[in-house]
Coordinates of C-alpha atoms and ligand atoms in Angstrom, one line a residue:
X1 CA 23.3 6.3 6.9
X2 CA 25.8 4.8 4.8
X3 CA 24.5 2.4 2.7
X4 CA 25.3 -0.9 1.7
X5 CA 26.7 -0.9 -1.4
X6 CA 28.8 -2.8 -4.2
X7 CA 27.1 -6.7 -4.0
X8 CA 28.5 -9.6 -5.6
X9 CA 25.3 -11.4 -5.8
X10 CA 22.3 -11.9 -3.5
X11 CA 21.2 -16.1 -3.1
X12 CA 19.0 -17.6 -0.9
X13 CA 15.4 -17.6 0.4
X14 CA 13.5 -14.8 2.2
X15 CA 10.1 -14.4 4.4
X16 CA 8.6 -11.6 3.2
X17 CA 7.3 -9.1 5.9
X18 CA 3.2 -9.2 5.5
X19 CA 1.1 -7.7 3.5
X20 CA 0.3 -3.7 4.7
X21 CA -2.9 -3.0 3.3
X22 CA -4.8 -6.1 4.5
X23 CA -2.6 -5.8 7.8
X24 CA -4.6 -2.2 8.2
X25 CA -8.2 -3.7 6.9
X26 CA -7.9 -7.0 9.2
X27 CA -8.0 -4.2 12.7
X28 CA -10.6 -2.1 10.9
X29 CA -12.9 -5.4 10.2
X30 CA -12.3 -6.7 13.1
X31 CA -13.0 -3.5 15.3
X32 CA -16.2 -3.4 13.5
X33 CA -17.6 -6.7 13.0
X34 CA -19.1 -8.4 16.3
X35 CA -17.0 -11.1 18.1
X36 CA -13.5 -12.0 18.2
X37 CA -11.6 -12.0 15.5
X38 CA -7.9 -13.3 15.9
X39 CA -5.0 -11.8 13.3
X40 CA -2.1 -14.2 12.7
X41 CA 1.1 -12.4 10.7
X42 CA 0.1 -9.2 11.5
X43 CA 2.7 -6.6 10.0
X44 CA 4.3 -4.9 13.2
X45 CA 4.9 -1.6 10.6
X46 CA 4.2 2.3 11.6
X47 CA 1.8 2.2 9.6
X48 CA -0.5 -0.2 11.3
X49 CA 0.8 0.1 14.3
X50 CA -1.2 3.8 13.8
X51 CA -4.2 1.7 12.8
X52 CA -4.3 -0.1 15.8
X53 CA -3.8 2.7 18.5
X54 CA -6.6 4.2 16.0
X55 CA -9.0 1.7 16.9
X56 CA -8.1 1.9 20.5
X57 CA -8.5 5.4 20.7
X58 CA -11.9 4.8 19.5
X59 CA -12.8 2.6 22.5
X60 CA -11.8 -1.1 20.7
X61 CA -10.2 -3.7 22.9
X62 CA -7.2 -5.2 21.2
X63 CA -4.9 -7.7 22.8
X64 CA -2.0 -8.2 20.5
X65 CA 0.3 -11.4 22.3
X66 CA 3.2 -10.8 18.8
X67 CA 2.2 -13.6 17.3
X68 CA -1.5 -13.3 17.2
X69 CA -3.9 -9.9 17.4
X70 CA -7.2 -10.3 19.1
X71 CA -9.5 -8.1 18.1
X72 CA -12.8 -7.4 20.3
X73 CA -15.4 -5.9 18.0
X74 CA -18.7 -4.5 19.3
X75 CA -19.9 -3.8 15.7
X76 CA -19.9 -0.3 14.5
X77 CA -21.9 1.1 17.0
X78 CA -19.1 0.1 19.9
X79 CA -17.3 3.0 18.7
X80 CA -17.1 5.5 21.6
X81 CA -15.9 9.1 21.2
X82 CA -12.1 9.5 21.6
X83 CA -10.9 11.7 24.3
X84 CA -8.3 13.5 22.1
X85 CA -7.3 14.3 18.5
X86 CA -6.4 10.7 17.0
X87 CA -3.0 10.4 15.1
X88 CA -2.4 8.7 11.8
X89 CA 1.4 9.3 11.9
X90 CA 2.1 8.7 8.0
X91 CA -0.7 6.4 7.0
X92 CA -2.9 7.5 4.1
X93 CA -5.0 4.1 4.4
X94 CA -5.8 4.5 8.0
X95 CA -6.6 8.4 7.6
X96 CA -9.0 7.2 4.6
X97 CA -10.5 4.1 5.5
X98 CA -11.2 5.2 8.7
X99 CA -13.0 8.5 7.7
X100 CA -15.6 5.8 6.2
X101 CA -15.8 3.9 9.7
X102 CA -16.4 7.1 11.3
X103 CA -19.1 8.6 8.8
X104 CA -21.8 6.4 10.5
X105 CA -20.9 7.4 14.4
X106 CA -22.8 10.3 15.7
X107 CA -19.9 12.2 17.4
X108 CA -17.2 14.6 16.0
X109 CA -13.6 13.3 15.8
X110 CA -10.4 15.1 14.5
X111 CA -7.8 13.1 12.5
X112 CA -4.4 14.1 12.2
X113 CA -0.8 13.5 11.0
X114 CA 2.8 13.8 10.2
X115 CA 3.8 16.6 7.6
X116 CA 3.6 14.3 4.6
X117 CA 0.5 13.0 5.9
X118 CA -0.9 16.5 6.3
X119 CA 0.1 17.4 2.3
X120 CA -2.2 14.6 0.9
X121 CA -5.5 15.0 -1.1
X122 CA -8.5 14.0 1.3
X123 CA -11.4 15.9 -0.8
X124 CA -11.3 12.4 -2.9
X125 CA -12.9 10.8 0.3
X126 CA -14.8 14.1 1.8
X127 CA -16.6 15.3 -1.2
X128 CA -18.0 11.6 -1.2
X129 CA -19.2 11.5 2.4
X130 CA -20.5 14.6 2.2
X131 CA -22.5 13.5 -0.2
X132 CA -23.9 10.5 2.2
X133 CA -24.7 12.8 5.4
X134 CA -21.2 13.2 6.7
X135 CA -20.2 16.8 8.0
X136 CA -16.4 16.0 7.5
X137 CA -13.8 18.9 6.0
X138 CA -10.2 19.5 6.3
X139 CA -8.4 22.5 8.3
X140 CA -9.9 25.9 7.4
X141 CA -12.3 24.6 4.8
X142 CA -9.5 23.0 3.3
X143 CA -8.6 19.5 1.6
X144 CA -6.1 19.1 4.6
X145 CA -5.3 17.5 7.5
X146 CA -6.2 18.3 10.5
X147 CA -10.0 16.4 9.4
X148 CA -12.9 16.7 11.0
X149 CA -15.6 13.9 10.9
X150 CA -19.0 14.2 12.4
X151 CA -20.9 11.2 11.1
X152 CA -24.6 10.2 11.0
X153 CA -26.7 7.4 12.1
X154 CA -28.9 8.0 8.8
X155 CA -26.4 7.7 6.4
X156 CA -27.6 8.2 2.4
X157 CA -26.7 5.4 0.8
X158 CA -24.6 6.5 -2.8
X159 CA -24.1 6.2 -6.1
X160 CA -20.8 7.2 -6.8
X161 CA -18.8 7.5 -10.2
X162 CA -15.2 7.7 -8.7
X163 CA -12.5 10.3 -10.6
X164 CA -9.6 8.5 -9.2
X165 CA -8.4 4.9 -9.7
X166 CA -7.8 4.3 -5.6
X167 CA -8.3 1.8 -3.4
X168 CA -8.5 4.1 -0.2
X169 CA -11.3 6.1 -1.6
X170 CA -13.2 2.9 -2.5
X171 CA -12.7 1.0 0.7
X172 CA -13.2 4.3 2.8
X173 CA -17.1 4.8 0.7
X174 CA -17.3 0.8 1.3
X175 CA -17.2 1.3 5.2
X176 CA -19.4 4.1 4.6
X177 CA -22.1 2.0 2.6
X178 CA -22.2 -0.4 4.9
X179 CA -24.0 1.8 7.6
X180 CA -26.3 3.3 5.2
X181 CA -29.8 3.0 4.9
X182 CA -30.5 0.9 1.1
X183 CA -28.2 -0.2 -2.0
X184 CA -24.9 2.0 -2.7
X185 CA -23.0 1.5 -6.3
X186 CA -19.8 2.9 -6.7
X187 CA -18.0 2.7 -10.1
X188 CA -14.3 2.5 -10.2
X189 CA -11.9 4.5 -12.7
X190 CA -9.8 1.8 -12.8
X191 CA -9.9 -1.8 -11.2
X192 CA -8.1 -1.2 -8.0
X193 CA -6.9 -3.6 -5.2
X194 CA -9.6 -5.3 -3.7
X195 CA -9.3 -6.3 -0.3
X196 CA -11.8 -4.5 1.0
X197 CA -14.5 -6.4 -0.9
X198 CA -12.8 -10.0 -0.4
X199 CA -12.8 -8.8 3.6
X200 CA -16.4 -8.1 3.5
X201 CA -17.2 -11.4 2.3
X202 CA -14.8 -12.9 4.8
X203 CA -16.7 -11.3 7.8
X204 CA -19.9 -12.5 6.0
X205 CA -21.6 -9.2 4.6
X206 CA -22.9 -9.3 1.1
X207 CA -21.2 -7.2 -2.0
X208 CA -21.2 -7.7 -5.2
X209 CA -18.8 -7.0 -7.4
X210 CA -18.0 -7.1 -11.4
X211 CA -15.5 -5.4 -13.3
X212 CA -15.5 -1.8 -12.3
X213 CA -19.0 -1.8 -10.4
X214 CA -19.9 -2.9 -7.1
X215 CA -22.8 -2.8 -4.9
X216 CA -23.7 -2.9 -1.7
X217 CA -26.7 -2.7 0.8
X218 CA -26.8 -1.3 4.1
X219 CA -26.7 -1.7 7.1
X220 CA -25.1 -5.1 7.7
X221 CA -23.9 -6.3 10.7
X222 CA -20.4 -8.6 10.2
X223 CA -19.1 -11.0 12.1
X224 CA -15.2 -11.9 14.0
X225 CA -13.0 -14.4 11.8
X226 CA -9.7 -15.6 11.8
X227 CA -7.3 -13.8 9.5
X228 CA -4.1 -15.0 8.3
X229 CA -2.3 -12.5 6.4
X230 CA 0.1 -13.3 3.4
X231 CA 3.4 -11.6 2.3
X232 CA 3.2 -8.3 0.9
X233 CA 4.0 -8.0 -2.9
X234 CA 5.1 -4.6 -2.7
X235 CA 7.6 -5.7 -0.3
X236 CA 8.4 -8.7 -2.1
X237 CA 8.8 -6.0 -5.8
X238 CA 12.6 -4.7 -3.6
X239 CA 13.8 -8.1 -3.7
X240 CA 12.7 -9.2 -6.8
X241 CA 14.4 -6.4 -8.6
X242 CA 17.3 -6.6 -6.8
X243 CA 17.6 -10.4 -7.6
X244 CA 17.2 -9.5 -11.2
X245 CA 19.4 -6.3 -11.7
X246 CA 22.7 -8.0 -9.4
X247 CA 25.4 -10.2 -11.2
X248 CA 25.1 -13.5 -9.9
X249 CA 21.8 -13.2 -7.8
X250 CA 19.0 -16.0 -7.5
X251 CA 16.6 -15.7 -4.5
X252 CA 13.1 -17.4 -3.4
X253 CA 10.6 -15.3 -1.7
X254 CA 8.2 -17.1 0.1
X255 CA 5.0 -16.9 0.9
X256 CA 4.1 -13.7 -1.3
X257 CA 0.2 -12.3 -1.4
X258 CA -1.0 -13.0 -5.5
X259 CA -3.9 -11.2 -5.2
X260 CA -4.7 -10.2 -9.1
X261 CA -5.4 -6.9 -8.4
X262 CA -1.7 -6.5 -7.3
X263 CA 0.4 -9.0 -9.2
X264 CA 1.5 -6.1 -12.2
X265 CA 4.3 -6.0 -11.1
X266 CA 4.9 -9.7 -12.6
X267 CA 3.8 -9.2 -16.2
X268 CA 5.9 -6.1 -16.1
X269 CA 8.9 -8.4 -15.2
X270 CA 8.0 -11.4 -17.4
X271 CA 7.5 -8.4 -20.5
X272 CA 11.2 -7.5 -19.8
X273 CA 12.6 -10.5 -20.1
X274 CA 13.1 -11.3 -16.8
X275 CA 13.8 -14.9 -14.8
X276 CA 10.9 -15.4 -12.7
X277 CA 9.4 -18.6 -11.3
X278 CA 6.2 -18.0 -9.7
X279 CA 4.7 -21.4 -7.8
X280 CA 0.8 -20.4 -6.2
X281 CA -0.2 -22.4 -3.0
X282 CA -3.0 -24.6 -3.4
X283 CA -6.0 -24.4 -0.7
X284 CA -5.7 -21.1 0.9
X285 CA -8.1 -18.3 1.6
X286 CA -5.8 -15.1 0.4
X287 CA -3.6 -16.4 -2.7
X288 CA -0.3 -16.6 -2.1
X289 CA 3.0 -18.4 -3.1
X290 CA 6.6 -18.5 -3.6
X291 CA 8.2 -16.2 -6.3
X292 CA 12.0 -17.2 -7.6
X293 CA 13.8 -14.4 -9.7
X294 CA 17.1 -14.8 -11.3
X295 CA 19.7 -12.5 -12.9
X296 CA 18.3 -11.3 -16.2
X297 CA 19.3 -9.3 -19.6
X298 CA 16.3 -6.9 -19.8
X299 CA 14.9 -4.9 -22.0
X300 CA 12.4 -1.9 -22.0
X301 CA 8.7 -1.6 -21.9
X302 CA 5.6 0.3 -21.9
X303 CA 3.6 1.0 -18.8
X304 CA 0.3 2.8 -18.6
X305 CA -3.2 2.6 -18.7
X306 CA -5.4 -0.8 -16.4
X307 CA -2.1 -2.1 -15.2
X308 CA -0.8 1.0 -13.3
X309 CA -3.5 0.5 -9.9
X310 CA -2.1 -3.3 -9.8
X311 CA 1.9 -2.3 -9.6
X312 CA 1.1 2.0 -8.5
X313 CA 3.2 1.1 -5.2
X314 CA 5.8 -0.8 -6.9
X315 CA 6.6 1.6 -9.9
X316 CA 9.5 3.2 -7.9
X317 CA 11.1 0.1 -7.8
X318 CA 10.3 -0.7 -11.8
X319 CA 11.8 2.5 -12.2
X320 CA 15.1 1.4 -10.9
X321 CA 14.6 -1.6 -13.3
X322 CA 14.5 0.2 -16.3
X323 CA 17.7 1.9 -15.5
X324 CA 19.4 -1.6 -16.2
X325 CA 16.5 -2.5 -19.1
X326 CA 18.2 -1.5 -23.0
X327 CA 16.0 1.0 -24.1
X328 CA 13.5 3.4 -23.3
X329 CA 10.6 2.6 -20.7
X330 CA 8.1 4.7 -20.8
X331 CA 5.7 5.1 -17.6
X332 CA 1.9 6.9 -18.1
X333 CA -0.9 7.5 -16.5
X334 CA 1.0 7.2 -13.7
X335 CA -0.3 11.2 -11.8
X336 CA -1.3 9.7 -8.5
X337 CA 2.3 9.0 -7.5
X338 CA 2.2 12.6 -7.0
X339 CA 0.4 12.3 -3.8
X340 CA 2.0 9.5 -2.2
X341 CA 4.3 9.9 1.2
X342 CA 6.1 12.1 -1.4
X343 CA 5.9 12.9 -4.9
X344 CA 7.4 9.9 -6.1
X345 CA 7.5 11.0 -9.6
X346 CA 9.9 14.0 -8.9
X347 CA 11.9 12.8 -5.9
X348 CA 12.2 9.1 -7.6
X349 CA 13.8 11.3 -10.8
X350 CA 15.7 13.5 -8.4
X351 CA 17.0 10.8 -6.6
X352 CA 18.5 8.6 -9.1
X353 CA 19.4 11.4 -11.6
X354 CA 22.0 12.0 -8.5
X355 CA 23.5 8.1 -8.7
X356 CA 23.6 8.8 -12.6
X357 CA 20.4 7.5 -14.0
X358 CA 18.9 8.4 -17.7
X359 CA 15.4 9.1 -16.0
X360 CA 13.2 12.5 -16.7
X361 CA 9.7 12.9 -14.7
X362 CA 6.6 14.0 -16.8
X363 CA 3.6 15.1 -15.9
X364 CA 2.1 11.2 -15.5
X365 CA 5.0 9.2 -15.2
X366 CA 8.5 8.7 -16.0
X367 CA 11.0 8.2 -19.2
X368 CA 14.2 6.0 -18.1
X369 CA 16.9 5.1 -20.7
X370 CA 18.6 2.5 -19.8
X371 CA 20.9 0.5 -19.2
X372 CA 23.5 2.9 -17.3
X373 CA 26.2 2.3 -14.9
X374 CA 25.3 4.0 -11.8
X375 CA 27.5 6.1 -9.6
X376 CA 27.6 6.8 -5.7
X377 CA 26.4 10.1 -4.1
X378 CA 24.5 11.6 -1.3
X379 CA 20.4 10.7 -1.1
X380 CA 17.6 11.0 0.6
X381 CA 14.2 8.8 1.5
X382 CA 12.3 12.3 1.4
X383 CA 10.7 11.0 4.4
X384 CA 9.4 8.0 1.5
X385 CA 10.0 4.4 2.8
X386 CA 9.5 3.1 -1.0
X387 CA 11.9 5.7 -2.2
X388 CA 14.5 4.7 0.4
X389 CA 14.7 1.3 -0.4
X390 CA 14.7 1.8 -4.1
X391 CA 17.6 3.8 -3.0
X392 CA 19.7 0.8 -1.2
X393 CA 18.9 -1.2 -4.1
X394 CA 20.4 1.1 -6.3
X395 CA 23.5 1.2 -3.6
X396 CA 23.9 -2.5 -4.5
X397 CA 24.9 -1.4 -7.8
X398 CA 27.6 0.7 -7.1
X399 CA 30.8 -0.7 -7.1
X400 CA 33.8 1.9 -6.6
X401 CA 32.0 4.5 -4.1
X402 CA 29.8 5.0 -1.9
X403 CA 26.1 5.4 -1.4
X404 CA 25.0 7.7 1.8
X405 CA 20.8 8.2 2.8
X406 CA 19.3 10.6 4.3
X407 CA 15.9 9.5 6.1
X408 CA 16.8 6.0 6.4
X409 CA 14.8 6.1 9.0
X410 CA 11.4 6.2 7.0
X411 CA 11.8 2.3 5.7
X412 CA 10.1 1.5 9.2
X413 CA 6.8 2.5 8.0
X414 CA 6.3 -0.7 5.6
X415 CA 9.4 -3.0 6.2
X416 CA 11.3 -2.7 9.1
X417 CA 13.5 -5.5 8.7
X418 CA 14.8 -4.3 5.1
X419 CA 18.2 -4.4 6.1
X420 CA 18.9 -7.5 7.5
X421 CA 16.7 -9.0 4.8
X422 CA 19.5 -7.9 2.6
X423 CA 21.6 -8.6 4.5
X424 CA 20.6 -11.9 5.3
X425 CA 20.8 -13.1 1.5
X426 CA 24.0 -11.0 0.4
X427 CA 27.0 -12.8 0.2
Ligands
SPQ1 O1 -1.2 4.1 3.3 P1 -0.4 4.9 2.3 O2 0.5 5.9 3.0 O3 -1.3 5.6 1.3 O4 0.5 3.8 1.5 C1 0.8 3.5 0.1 C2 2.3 2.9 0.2 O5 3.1 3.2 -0.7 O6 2.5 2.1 1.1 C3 0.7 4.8 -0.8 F1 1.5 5.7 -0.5 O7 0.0 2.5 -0.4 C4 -1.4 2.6 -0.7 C5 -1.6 2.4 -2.2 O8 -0.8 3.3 -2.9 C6 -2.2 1.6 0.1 C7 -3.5 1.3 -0.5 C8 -4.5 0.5 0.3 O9 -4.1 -0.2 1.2 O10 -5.7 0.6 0.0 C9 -3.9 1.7 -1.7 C10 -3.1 2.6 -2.6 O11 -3.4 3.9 -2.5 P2 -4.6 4.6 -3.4 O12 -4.6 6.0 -3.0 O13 -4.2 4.3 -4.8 O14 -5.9 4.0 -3.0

């Protein structure tokens, strides 16, 4: 599609979509826990619309009336056997959390997915639940999709040392732990995002959690709640570049998740020199608030190390920053953008390299000189939703040509209302 291109400032306020990840883990809790528990700003995504026909195919009543979701949970053991293969679509979270739902359920079940899906490292979650009793292993003995999980009703609980910094593999060993018999402890890499243990508190099971180490005993049995999901920073980090990188912008976002473990993306900004305003909510149970960014002179900045889990989804948009920073940002330890929907690190180079951007992929990360004057071309999403919007926000930049994508099509999996959220706000 032809993309929108050459704005003359972006002003207003925007709704953000809601946030993905606990949009994913409120149908996994509730399928699990006993008793109702009723979803209000569910995120109507791909992605978790897979999580929900997920949960279904594994036997879970789930009434959703648009505004609210009603989830019927029957604890873990009301999981029944599906009747066919169960599809992911794109969705590394509900391929990975649910492998740890699954590892305590006595019957075989094969997981599958799209092509980018079916590229993706799963021996980060299998090796694990192997370990725990699970007879789980990818197509032909490899790491990859199609899986196949047979779980066990005597899980081993685990004590786990994790290689990566990722959420997925700690929530999926989480869901594991919680069906096994005595005290797991699982040590993160790095801190990652941590809804998983806020929602098990939420649904009244018992973690604790400190720094990189948390523990948990098993079984526990969790109960329905009500969940009312926030905005979705990494949905939030598209419009907050864009209202910093375009002459003449100032937007408000409302109503944006501040979980810690996902606000990098803020220090990163306030570090460059940007105009952000960020105004927390008092009184609710996920933090959240409004976040007003304004048209900035920026400069460049180093990004690696603790900070990299709490902004990993929202470094393809900082990229596109740091083309219109002075200077040279430098992005490390940064590898495990190599196995998202794409490998961000080379198609997010490839990608703007083509609209004219300074930027050169290494093997962790990124080097972007900026600032530079971008130019139109031809693109393409790589079948990436991130990397498709970084792409229309780079559009916005051009002023004499044009900007086409290929793959639009893939910006449904997290936010399918991009466009007339830019367009509602563009003058
Ligand atoms: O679900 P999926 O496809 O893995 O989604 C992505 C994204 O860009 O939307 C990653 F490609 O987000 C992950 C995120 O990168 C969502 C997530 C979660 O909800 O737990 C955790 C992160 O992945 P990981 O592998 O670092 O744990």
């Amino acid at each position: 599609m032809k993309l929108k291109t050459n704005s003359k400032g972006l002003q207003g306020f925007l709704e953000i979509p809601k946030d993905k990840s606990i949009s994913h883990r409120s149908i996994m809790f509730g399928s699990i826990a006993e008793g109702v528990t009723e979803i209000h700003n569910f995120l109507h995504a791909k992605d978790c619309l897979s999580t929900i026909n997920a949960l279904k195919a594994l036997g879970v009543e789930i009434k959703d009336t648009g505004s609210i979701i009603y989830v019927y949970g029957k604890g873990f053991k009301g999981l029944k056997k599906p009747k066919a293969p169960v599809d992911m679509g794109n969705s590394g979270t509900t391929i990975r959390l649910l492998s740890g739902i699954l590892a305590g359920s006595d019957f075989k079940v094969t997981l599958f997915g799209d092509a980018s899906l079916s590229k993706r490292p799963m021996n980060r979650i299998l090796l694990p639940l192997q370990k725990m009793g699970v007879i789980a292993s990818g197509i032909n003995n490899t790491e990859f999709l199609p899986l196949s999980i047979l779980g066990t009703k005597n899980l081993k609980p685990l004590y786990y040392q994790m290689k990566v910094a990722s959420a997925q593999v700690k929530s999926a060993l989480l869901f594991a732990a919680l069906q096994a018999q005595g005290e797991s402890v699982i040590l993160e890499k790095e801190i990652t995002r941590n809804h998983t243990e806020e929602m098990i508190k939420q649904f009244g099971g018992q973690i604790h959690f400190q720094g990189k180490e948390i523990r948990l005993t098993g079984p526990q049995n969790l109960k329905g709640q009500k969940v009312v999901i926030p905005g979705d920073i990494s949905s939030a980090a598209f419009f907050m570049v864009a209202g910093l990188i375009i002459p003449n912008s100032k937007i408000k976002l409302t109503n944006v998740g501040l979980n810690e473990t996902r606000t990098g993306i803020i220090d990163v900004i306030k570090t460059m020199g940007g105009k952000i305003i960020v105004n927390s909510y008092k009184g609710q149970d996920q933090k959240s608030g409004d976040i007003v960014v304004e048209t900035s002179d920026l400069k460049a900045v180093e990004i690696s190390g603790a900070i990299i889990p709490r902004l990993i989804d929202e470094l393809p948009i900082i990229a596109l920053l740091a083309t219109q920073a002075q200077g040279v940002t430098v992005i490390k330890n940064a590898e495990e953008l190599k196995v998202k929907e794409s490998n961000r690190i080379d198609t997010l180079a490839c990608e703007l390299q083509k609209l004219g951007a300074d930027i050169t992929p290494t093997n962790d990360g990124l080097i972007i000189r900026g600032k530079t004057k971008l130019h139109g071309g031809k693109v393409s999403s790589h079948g990436d939703h991130r990397i498709g919007m970084v792409l229309q926000i780079a559009a916005l930049l051009v002023y004499d040509a044009q900007v086409k994508l290929e793959r639009s099509e893939a910006i449904a999996t997290s936010f399918p209302t991009f466009f007339e959220s830019l367009l509602a706000i563009s003058k």
